[in-house]
Coordinates of C-alpha atoms in Angstrom, one line a residue:
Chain A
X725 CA 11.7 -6.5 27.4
X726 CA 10.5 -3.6 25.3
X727 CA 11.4 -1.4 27.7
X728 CA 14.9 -2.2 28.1
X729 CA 15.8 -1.2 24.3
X730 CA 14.9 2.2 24.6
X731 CA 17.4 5.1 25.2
X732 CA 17.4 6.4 28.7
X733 CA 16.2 9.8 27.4
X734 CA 13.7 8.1 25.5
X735 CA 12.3 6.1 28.9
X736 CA 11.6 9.8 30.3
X737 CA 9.3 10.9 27.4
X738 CA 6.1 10.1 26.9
X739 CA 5.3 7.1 24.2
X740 CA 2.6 9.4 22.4
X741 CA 2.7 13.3 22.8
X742 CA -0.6 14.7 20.6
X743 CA -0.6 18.5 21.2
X744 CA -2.8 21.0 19.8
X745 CA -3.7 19.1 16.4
X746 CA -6.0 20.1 14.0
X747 CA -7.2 18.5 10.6
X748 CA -9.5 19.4 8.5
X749 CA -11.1 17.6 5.3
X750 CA -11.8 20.8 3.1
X751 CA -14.5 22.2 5.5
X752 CA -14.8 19.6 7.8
X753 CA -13.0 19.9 11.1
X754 CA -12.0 16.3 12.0
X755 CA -9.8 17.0 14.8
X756 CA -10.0 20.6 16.9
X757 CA -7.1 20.9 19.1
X758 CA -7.0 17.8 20.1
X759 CA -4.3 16.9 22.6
X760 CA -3.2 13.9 25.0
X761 CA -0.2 12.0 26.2
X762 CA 0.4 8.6 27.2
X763 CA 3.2 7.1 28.9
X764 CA 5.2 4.4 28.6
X765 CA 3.3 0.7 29.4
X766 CA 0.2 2.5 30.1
X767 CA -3.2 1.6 28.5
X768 CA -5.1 4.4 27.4
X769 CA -8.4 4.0 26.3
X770 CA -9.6 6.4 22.8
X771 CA -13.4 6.8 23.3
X772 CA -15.4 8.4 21.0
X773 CA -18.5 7.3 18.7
X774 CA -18.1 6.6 15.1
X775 CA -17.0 9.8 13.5
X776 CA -15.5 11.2 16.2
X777 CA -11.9 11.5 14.8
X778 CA -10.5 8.4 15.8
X779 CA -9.3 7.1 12.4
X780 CA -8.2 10.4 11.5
X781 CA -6.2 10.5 14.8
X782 CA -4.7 7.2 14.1
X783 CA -3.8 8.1 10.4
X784 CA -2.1 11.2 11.6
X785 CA -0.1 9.2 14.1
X786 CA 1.2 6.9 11.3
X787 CA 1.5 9.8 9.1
X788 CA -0.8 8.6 6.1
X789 CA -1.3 12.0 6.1
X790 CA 0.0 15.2 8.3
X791 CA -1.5 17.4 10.9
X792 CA -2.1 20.7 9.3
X793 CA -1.4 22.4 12.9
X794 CA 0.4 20.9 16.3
X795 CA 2.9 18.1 17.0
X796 CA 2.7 14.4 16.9
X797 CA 5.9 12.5 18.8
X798 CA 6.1 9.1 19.7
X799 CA 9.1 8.8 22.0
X800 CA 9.9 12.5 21.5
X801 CA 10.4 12.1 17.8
X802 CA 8.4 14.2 15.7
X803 CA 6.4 12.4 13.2
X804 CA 6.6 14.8 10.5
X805 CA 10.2 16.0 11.1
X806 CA 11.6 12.0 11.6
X807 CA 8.7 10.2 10.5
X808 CA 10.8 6.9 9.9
X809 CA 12.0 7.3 13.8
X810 CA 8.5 7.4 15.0
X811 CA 7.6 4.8 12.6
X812 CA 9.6 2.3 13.9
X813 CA 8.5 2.6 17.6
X814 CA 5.4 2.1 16.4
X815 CA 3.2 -0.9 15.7
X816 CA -0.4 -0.4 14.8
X817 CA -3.9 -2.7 14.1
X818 CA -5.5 -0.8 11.5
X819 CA -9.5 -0.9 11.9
X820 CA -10.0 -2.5 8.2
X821 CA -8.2 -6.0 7.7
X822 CA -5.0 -5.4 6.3
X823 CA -4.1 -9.0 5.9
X824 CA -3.3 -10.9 2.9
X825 CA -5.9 -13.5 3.0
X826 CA -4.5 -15.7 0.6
X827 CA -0.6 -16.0 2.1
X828 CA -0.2 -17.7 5.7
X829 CA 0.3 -16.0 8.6
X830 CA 4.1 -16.5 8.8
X831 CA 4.2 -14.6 5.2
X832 CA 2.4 -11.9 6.4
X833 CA 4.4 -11.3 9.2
X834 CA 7.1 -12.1 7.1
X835 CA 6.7 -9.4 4.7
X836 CA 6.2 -7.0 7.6
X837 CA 9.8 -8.0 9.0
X838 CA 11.1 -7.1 6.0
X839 CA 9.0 -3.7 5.7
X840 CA 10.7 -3.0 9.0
X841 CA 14.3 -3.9 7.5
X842 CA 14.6 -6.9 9.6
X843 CA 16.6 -10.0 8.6
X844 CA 15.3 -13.3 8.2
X845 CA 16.9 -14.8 10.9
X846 CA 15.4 -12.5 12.8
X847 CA 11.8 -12.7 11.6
X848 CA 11.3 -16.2 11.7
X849 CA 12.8 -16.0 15.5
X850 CA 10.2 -13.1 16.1
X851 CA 7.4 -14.3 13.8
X852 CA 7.6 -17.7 16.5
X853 CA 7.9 -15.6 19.8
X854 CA 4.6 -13.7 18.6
X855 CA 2.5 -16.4 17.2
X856 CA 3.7 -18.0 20.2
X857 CA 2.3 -15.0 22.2
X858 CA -1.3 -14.8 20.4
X859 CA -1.4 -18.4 20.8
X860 CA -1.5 -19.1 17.3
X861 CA 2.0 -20.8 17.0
X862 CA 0.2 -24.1 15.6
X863 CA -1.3 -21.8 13.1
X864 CA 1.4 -20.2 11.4
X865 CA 1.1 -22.4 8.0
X866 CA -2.5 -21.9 7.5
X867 CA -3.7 -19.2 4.6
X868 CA -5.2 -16.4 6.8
X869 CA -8.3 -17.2 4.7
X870 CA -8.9 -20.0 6.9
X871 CA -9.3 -18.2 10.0
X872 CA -11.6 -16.8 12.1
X873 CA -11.9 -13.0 13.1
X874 CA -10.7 -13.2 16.5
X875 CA -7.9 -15.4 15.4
X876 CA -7.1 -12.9 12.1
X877 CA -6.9 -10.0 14.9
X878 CA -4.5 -12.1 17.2
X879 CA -2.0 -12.8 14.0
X880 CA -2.6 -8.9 13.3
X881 CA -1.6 -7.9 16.7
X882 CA 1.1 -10.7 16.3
X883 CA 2.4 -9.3 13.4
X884 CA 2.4 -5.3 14.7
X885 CA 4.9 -6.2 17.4
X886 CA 7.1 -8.4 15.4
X887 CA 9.3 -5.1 15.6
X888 CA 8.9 -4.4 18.8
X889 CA 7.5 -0.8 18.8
X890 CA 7.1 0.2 22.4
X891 CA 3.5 2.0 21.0
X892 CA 0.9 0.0 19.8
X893 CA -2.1 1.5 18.4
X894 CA -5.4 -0.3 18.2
X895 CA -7.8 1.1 16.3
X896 CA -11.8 -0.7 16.9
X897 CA -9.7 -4.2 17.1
X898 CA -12.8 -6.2 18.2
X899 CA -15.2 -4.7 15.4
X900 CA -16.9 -8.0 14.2
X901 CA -15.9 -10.1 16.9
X902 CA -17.6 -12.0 19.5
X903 CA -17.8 -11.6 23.5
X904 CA -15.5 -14.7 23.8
X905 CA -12.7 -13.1 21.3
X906 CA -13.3 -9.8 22.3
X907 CA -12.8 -10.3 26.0
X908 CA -9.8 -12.4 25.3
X909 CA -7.5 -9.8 22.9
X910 CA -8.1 -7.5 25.3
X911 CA -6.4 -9.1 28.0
X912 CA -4.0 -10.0 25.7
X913 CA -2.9 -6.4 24.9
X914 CA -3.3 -5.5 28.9
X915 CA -1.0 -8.7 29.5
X916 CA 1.7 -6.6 26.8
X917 CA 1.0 -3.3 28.7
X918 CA 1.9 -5.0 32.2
X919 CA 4.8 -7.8 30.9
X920 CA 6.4 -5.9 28.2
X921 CA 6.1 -2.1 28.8
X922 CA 4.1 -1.5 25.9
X923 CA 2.5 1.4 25.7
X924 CA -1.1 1.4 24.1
X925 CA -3.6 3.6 22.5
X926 CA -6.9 1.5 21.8
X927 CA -9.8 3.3 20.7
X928 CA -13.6 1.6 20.9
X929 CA -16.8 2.8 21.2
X930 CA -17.8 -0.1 23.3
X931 CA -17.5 1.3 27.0
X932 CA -17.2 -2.0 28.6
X933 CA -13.9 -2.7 27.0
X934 CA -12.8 0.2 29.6
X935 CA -10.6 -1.9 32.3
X936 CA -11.1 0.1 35.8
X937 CA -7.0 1.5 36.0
X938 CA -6.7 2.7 32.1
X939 CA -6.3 6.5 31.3
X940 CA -9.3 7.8 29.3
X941 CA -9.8 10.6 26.3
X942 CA -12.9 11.2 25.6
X943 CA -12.9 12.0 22.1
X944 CA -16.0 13.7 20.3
X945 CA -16.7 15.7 17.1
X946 CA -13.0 15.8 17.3
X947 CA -12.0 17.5 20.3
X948 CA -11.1 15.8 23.8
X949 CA -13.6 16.7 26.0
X950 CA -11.9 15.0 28.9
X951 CA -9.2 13.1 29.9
X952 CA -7.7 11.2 32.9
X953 CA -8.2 8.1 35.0
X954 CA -12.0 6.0 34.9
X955 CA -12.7 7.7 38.3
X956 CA -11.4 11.0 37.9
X957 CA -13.6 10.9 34.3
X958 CA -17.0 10.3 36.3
X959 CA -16.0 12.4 39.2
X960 CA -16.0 15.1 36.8
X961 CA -19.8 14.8 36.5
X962 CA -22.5 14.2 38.2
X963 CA -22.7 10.3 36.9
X964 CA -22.0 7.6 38.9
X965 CA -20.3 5.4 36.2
X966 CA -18.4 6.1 33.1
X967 CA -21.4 5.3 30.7
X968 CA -23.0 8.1 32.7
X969 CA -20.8 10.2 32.3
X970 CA -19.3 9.5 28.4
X971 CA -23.1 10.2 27.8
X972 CA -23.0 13.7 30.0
X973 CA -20.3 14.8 28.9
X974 CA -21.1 14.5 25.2
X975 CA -24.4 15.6 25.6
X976 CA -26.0 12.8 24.2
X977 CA -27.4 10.6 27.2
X978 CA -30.1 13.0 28.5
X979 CA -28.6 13.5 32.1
X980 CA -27.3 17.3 31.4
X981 CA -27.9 18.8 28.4
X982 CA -24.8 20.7 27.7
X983 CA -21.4 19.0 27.1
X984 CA -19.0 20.5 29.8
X985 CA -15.4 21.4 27.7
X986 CA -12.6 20.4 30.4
X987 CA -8.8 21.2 30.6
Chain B
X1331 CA 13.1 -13.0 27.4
X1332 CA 16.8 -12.8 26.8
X1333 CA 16.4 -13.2 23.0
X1334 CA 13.8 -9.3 23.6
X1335 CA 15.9 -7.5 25.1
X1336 CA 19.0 -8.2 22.9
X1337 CA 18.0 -6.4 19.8
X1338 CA 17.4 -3.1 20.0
X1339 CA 16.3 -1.4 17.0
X1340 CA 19.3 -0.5 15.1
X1341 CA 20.3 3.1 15.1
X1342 CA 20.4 4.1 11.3
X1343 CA 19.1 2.0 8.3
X1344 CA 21.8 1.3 6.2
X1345 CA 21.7 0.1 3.0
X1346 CA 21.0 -3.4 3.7
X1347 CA 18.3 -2.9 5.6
X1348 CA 16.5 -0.8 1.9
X1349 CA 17.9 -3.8 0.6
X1350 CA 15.7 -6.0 2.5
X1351 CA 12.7 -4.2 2.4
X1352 CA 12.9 -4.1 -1.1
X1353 CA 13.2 -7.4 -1.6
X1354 CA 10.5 -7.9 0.7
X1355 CA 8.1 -6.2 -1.0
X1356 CA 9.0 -7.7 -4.8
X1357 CA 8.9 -11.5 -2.6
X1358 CA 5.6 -10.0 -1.7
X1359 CA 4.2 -9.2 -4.5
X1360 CA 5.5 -12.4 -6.5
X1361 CA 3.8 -14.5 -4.4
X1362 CA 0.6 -13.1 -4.6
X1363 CA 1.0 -13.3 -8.5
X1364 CA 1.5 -16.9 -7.9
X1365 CA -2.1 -16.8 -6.2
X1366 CA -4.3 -15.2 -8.6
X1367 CA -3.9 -17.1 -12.0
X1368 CA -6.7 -15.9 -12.8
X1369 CA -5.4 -12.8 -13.5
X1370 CA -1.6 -14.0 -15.1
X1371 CA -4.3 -16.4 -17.8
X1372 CA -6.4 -13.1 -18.0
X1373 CA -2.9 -11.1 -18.9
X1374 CA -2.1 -13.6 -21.2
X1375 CA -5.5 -14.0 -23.3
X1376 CA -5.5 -10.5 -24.2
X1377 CA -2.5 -10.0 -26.5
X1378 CA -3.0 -13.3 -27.4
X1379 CA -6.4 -12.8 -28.9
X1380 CA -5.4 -9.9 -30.7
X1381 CA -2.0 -11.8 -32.0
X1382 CA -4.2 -14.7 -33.1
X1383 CA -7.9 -12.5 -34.3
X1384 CA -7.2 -9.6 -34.9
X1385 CA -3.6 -9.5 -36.6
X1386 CA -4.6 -12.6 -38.9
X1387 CA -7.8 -10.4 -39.8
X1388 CA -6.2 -7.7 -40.8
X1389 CA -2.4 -9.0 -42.4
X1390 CA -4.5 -8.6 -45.5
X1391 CA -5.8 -5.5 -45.3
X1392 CA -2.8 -3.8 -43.5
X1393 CA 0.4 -3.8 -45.9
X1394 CA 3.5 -2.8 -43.7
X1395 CA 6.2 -1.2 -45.5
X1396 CA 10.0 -1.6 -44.9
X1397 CA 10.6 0.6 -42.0
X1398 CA 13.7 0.6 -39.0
X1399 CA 14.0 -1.7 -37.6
X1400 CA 12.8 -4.1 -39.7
X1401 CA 14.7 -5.5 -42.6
X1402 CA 12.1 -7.0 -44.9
X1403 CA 8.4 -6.7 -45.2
X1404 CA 7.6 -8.3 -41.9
X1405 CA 4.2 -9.9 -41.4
X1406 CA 1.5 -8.3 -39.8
X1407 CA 1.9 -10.0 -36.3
X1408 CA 5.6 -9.6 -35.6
X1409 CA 4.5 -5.7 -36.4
X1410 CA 2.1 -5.1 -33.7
X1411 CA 3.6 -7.7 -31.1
X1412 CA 5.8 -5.2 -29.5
X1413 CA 2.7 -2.8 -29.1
X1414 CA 1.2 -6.0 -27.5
X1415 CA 4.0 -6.1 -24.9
X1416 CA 3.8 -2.6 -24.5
X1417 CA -0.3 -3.1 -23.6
X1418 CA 1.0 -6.5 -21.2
X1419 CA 2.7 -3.6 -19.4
X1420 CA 0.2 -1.2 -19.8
X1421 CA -2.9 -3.2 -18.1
X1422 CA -0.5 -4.4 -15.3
X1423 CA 0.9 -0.7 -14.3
X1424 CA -2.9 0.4 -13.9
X1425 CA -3.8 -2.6 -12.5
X1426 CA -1.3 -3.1 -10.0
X1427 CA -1.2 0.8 -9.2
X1428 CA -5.1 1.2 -9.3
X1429 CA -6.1 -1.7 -7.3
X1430 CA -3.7 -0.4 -4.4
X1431 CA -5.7 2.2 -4.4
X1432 CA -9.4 1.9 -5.1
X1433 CA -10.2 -2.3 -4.4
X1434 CA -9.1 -5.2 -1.8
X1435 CA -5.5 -3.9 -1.4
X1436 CA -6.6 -0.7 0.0
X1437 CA -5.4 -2.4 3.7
X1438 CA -2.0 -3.0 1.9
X1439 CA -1.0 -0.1 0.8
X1440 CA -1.5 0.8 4.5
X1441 CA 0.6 -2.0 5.5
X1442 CA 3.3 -0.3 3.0
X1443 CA 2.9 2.8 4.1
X1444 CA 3.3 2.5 8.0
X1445 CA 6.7 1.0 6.7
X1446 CA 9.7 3.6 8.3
X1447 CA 11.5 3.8 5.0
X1448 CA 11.1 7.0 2.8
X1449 CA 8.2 7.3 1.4
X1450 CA 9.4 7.0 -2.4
X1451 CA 12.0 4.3 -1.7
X1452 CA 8.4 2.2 -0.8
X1453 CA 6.7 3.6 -3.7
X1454 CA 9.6 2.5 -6.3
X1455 CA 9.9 -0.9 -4.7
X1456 CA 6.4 -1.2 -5.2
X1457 CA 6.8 -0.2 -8.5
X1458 CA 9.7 -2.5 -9.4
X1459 CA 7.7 -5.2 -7.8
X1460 CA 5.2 -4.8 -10.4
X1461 CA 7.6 -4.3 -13.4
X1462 CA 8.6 -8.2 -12.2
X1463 CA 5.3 -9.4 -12.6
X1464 CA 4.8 -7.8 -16.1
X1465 CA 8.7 -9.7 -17.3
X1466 CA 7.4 -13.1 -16.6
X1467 CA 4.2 -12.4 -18.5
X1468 CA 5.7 -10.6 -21.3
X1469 CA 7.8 -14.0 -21.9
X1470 CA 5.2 -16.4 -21.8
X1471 CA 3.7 -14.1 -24.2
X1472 CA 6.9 -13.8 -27.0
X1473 CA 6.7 -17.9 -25.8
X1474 CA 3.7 -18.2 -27.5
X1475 CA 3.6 -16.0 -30.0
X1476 CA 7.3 -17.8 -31.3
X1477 CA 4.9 -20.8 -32.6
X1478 CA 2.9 -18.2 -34.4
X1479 CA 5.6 -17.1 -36.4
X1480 CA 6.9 -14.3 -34.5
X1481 CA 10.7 -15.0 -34.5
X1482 CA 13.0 -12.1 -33.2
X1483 CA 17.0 -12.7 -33.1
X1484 CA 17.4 -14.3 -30.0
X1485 CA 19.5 -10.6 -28.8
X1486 CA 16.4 -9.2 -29.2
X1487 CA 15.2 -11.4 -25.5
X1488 CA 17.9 -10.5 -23.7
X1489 CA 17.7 -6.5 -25.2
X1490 CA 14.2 -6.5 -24.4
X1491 CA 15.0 -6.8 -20.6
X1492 CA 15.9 -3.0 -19.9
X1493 CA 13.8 -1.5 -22.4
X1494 CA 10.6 -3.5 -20.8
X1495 CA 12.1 -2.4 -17.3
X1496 CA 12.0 1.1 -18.2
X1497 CA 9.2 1.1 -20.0
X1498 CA 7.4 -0.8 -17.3
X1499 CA 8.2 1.6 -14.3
X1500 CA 7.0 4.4 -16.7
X1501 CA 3.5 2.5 -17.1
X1502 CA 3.4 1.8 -13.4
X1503 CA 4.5 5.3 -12.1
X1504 CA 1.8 6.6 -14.5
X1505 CA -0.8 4.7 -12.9
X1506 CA 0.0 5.7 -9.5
X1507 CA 0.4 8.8 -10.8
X1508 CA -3.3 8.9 -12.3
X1509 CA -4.7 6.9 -9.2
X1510 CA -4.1 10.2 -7.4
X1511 CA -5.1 13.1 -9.6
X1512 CA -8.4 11.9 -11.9
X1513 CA -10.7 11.0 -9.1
X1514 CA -13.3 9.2 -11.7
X1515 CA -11.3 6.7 -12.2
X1516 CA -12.8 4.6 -9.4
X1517 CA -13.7 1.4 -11.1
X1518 CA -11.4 -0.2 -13.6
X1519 CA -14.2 0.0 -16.7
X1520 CA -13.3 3.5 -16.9
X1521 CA -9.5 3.3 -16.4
X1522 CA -10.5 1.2 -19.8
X1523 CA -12.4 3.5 -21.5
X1524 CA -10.1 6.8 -20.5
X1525 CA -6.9 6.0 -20.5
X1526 CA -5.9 2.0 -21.6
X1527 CA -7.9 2.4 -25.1
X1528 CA -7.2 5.7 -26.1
X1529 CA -3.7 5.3 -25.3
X1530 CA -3.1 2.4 -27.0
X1531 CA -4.9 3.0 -30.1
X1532 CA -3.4 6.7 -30.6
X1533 CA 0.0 5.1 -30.2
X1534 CA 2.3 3.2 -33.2
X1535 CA 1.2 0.0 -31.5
X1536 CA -1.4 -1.9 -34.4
X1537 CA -0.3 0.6 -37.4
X1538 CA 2.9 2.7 -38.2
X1539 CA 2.8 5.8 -37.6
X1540 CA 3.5 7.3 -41.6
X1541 CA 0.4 5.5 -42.3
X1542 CA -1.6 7.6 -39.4
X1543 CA 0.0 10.6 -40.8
X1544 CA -1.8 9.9 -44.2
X1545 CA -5.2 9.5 -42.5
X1546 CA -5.0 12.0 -40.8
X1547 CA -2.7 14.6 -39.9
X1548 CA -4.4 15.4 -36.7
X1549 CA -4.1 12.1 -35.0
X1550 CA -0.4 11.5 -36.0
X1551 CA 0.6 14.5 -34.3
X1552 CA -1.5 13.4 -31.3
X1553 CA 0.7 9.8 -31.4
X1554 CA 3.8 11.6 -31.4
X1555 CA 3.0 13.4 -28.4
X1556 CA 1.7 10.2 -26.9
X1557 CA 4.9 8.6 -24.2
X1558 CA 3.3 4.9 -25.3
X1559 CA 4.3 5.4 -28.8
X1560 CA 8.0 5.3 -27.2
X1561 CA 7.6 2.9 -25.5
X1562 CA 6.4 1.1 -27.8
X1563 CA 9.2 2.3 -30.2
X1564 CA 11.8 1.5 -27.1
X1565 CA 10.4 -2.6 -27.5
X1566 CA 10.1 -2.7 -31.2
X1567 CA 13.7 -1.6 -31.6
X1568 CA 15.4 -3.5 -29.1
X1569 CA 13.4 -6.7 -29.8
X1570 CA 15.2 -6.7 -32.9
X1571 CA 18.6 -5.9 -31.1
X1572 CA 19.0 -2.4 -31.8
X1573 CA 18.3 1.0 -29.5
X1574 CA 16.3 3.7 -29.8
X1575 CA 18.1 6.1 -27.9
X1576 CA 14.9 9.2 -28.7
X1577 CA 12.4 6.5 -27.8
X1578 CA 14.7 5.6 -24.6
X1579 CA 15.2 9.1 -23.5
X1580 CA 11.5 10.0 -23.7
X1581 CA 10.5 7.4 -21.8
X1582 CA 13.2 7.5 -19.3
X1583 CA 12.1 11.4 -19.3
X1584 CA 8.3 10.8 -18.7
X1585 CA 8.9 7.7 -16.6
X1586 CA 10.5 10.4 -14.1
X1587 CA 7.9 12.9 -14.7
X1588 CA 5.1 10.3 -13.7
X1589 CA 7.4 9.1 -11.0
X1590 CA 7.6 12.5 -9.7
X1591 CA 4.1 13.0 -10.0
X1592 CA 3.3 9.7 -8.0
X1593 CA 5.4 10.7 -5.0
X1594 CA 4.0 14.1 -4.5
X1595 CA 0.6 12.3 -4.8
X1596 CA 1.8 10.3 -1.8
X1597 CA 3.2 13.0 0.0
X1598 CA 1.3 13.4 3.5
X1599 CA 1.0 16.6 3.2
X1600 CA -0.1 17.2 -0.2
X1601 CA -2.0 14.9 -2.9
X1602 CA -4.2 12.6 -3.4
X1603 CA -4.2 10.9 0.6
X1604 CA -4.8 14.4 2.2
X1605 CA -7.1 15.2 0.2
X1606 CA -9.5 12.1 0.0
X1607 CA -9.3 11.3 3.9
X1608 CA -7.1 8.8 3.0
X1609 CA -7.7 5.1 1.8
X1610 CA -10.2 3.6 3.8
X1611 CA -12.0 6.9 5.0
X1612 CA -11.8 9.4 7.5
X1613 CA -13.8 8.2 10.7

C-alpha cells in the first residue's frame, strides 16, 4: 500500500499543507490567503466556480509557477525549497488533456515512468497494476486517439499513480464527460482514498460530485471562505444542504446577501 | 499488494535514474517524429526546393570565389548546402520549442514539467531530444542532395555530427529562449516573418559574406554579429573535415547564453510561466 512506503515522520504530516498563499497575475489577485490541509487518505473536495483559483492553486502545488507569499508542503516538504521531493509524492490530472493522442496508452505511461526515473521493469509491472486498476488493461495497445473521454481520464488517472504519489490532485476530471463516466471515476478515486491511503484533492464545480464524508474548501474569488466536513459546511448557514449553502456563502444564490468570511 | 508495498520511492536520484529520464524523454520525442511524417516530408521539401530551384537559378548569376574551406571553385549548391542544414536545424529548434509552448503540446510540456528532476536537466533533455530529430533529417537531406552533385569527403559526415549537435542545441535553446520573452510570437507565420527569414538571409548561408560586404557595408556587419552565420560557418567547415574553432566558440558561447536565457524563462518564479498565468491559463 501507498501508505506503507512513507516515512513514519512523513505518516504524521499532513499530505497537502497550503498556508497563507497569495498569487497574483500583475493586478489580479488569484489566490488571497488561501489556506487548507488534508490528510493522508482523505478526500477533499476543491469547490469553487470557474475562476475561482482552482487551476492557479493546482499550478502552484506542482510548482509551474511559485507562490509569491506562504508555504506549499506535501508530506512536509516544501515545494519551493525541495520541489523534486514534493514532486515525487505527487501525482496530478491536469484539467486540459495532457495525453499523447497518437502513442498508446502503455507509451504514455511509459514515458511518465521514465519522467519519474523509474526502470522499465518497473513501469511495465506498474503500467499493468494500473491499467489493471482503471479497468483498461485490455486497452493498453490502443492509440489514445481511439478512446473515449471517460476512458482517456481513467488511463490519465492510470498513468498519475504509476509512481505512487500518496497525493493525487484532480483538477475538473469529469469536464466533458457523461453521468455514466462521471459517476464511475469518481468511485474509482474514493475506492484509492479508502484501499490505498491516497490522499486526494479534487476540485469541481459540480456539487453533486460531493460524497456525504469528504472534507470541503470552499474556494471563491480566490480565498477559502469555509472549510470542514459536508455537515459542518451547511451547519454554518442557515441552508439545509450544501448547494444552499455553497450558494450563501458565496453570495450568489439569493438566500443571504452577504458572503459570511469564516476561520 | 505485495509487489506496492515493496518499492518505496528511492531516497536520492542518482545518476541513473537522469539517465532514464533522459532517455525517456528523447524515446519520447522520437516516436512522435515517427508519427507525424507530415512534418519530417515538410522538413525535407524545404532545403530541397531551394537546393534544386533556387541554387540551379542562381549558379549563373552567383560566381563563388575560392574561399576556406573550399579548395576549388565549388558549384553553387555545395555552397549554400551547409546554410541549408543550418535552416533544417533552424525550423526544427522553433518548431519544436514553439509548439511546446503556444499549440497542441501545451499539455506536454505540463507533463514535463511536473517531472521531479531539476528543472534545466528536463529543459536540456528536451532540447537534446530535438537536436535528434534534426540529425536524421539533416542526413536524408546530404542523402539527397549527394545525387545532385553535392559530394563532401566522407570525414566531412562523421565531422558534421558535433558541429550539427552544437549548433542544434544553440537553435533550440534560442527558441525556448524566444518562446518566453517576445510575446507576439504566438502563431508560427510570424516566428517566419521575425525571426526564421531575417535570420537566415542576413547570415553567410545563400552568399559569402565578402560579397555582402561589397553590397553593402551595413548588412555585412549586421551578418557578423548574427550567431547563424557561425553556425553556419561551424557546418560549412567541418563538412569539409576541418574546424572552425571562432565559429565553434561562438556558437558554443551563444548556445549557453540562449540556454541560460531559456532556463530563467522557465524558472517558477521568474519568466515567461509567471508571468503569462502559465500554459493553459490561469482559472
Amino acid at each position: 500500500m501507498a501508505a506503507s512506503a512513507m516515512s513514519a515522520a512523513e505518516a504524521a504530516r499532513p499530505a497537502l499543507q497550503v498556508e497563507g498563499v497569495t498569487h497574483a497575475f500583475g493586478k489580479r489577485v488569484a489566490l488571497d490567503n488561501a489556506s487548507l490541509e488534508i490528510d493522508t487518505s482523505r478526500f477533499c473536495v476543491l469547490l469553487g466556480l470557474n475562476g475561482a483559483g482552482k487551476t492557479t492553486l493546482f499550478s502552484l502545488i506542482t510548482r509551474l509557477y511559485n507562490n509569491v507569499s506562504g508555504t506549499v508542503s506535501v508530506l512536509g516538504h516544501d515545494v519551493r525549497r525541495a520541489p523534486g521531493e514534493a514532486l515525487r509524492r505527487l501525482g496530478v490530472v491536469f484539467q486540459q488533456r495532457t495525453l499523447d493522442l497518437d502513442l498508446t496508452a502503455r507509451q504514455n505511461l511509459m514515458y511518465h515512468g521514465r519522467l519519474h526515473g523509474m526502470s522499465r521493469r518497473e513501469i511495465t509491472e506498474r503500467t499493468a497494476q494500473e491499467l489493471e486498476r482503471v479497468g483498461l488493461a485490455d486497452r493498453a495497445g490502443d492509440k489514445i486517439r481511439s478512446l473515449s473521454g471517460g476512458q482517456m481520464r481513467r488511463v490519465e488517472i492510470a498513468r498519475s499513480l504509476l509512481h505512487r504519489p500518496q497525493l493525487l490532485l484532480l483538477d475538473e476530471p469529469t469536464v466533458g464527460l457523461d453521468v455514466e463516466a462521471r459517476r464511475d471515476i469518481l468511485n474509482r478515486v474514493r475506492d484509492l482514498c479508502r484501499n490505498d491511503g491516497v490522499a486526494v484533492l479534487w476540485a469541481t464545480h459540480l456539487l453533486d460530485e460531493v460524497p456525504d464524508d469528504a472534507l470541503v474548501v470552499v474556494l471563491h474569488r480566490g480565498r477559502v471562505l469555509a472549510s470542514g466536513g459536508v455537515n459542518e459546511i451547511v451547519g454554518l448557514t442557515a441552508a439545509r444542504n450544501l448547494e444552499g449553502a455553497f450558494a450563501e456563502l458565496t453570495g450568489l444564490g439569493g438566500f443571504e446577501t452577504s458572503p459570511r468570511a469564516l476561520s | 499488494m505485495n509487489s506496492d508495498t515493496a518499492a518505496a520511492p528511492p531516497k536520492r536520484f542518482g545518476a541513473i535514474h537522469y539517465m532514464r529520464c533522459m532517455s525517456g524523454i528523447v524515446w519520447r520525442e522520437g516516436l512522435r517524429f515517427l508519427h507525424q511524417r507530415e512534418r519530417f516530408v515538410a522538413a525535407l521539401v524545404r532545403p530541397l526546393v531551394w537546393l534544386f530551384i533556387f541554387a540551379a537559378g542562381f549558379r549563373s548569376v552567383l560566381g563563388v570565389s575560392i574561399i576556406p574551406p573550399y579548395e576549388t571553385y565549388v558549384l553553387y549548391e555545395v555552397y549554400i548546402t551547409p546554410g541549408l542544414i543550418a535552416m533544417i536545424q533552424l525550423f526544427n529548434g522553433m518548431q519544436s520549442s514553439l509548439s511546446m509552448v503556444y499549440d497542441r503540446e501545451l499539455g506536454n510540456m505540463r507533463t514535463l514539467l511536473v517531472s521531479p528532476f531539476p528543472r534545466w536537466f528536463l529543459l536540456v533533455s528536451k532540447l537534446l531530444a530535438g537536436v535528434a530529430v534534426s540529425l536524421l533529417q539533416v542526413y536524408v537531406f546530404l542523402a539527397i542532395a549527394w545525387a545532385w552533385e553535392v559530394e563532401p569527403p566522407l570525414i566531412g559526415y562523421a565531422a558534421l555530427l558535433p558541429a550539427l549537435v552544437l549548433s542544434g542545441l544553440m537553435l533550440g535553446a534560442l527558441g525556448m529562449a524566444l518562446s518566453s520573452m517576445i510575446k507576439q510570437l504566438e502563431n508560427f507565420a510570424g516566428v517566419m516573418n521575425f525571426v526564421i527569414f531575417p535570420v537566415f538571409f542576413a547570415s553567410s548561408a545563400l552568399y559569402p559574406l565578402w560579397r555582402i560586404a561589397e553590397a553593402s557595408p551595413l548588412l555585412h556587419r549586421i551578418c557578423t554579429l548574427n550567431p547563424f552565420t557561425y553556425a553556419v560557418e561551424l557546418i560549412r567547415f567541418a563538412l569539409h573535415g576541418q574546424v572552425n574553432w571562432t565559429a565553434a566558440a561562438v556558437v558554443a558561447g551563444c548556445m549557453l547564453v540562449f540556454l541560460a536565457g531559456a532556463i530563467f524563462a522557465y524558472n517558477p518564479s521568474k519568466g515567461l510561466i509567471a508571468k503569462r498565468g502559465g500554459p493553459g491559463g490561469a482559472g
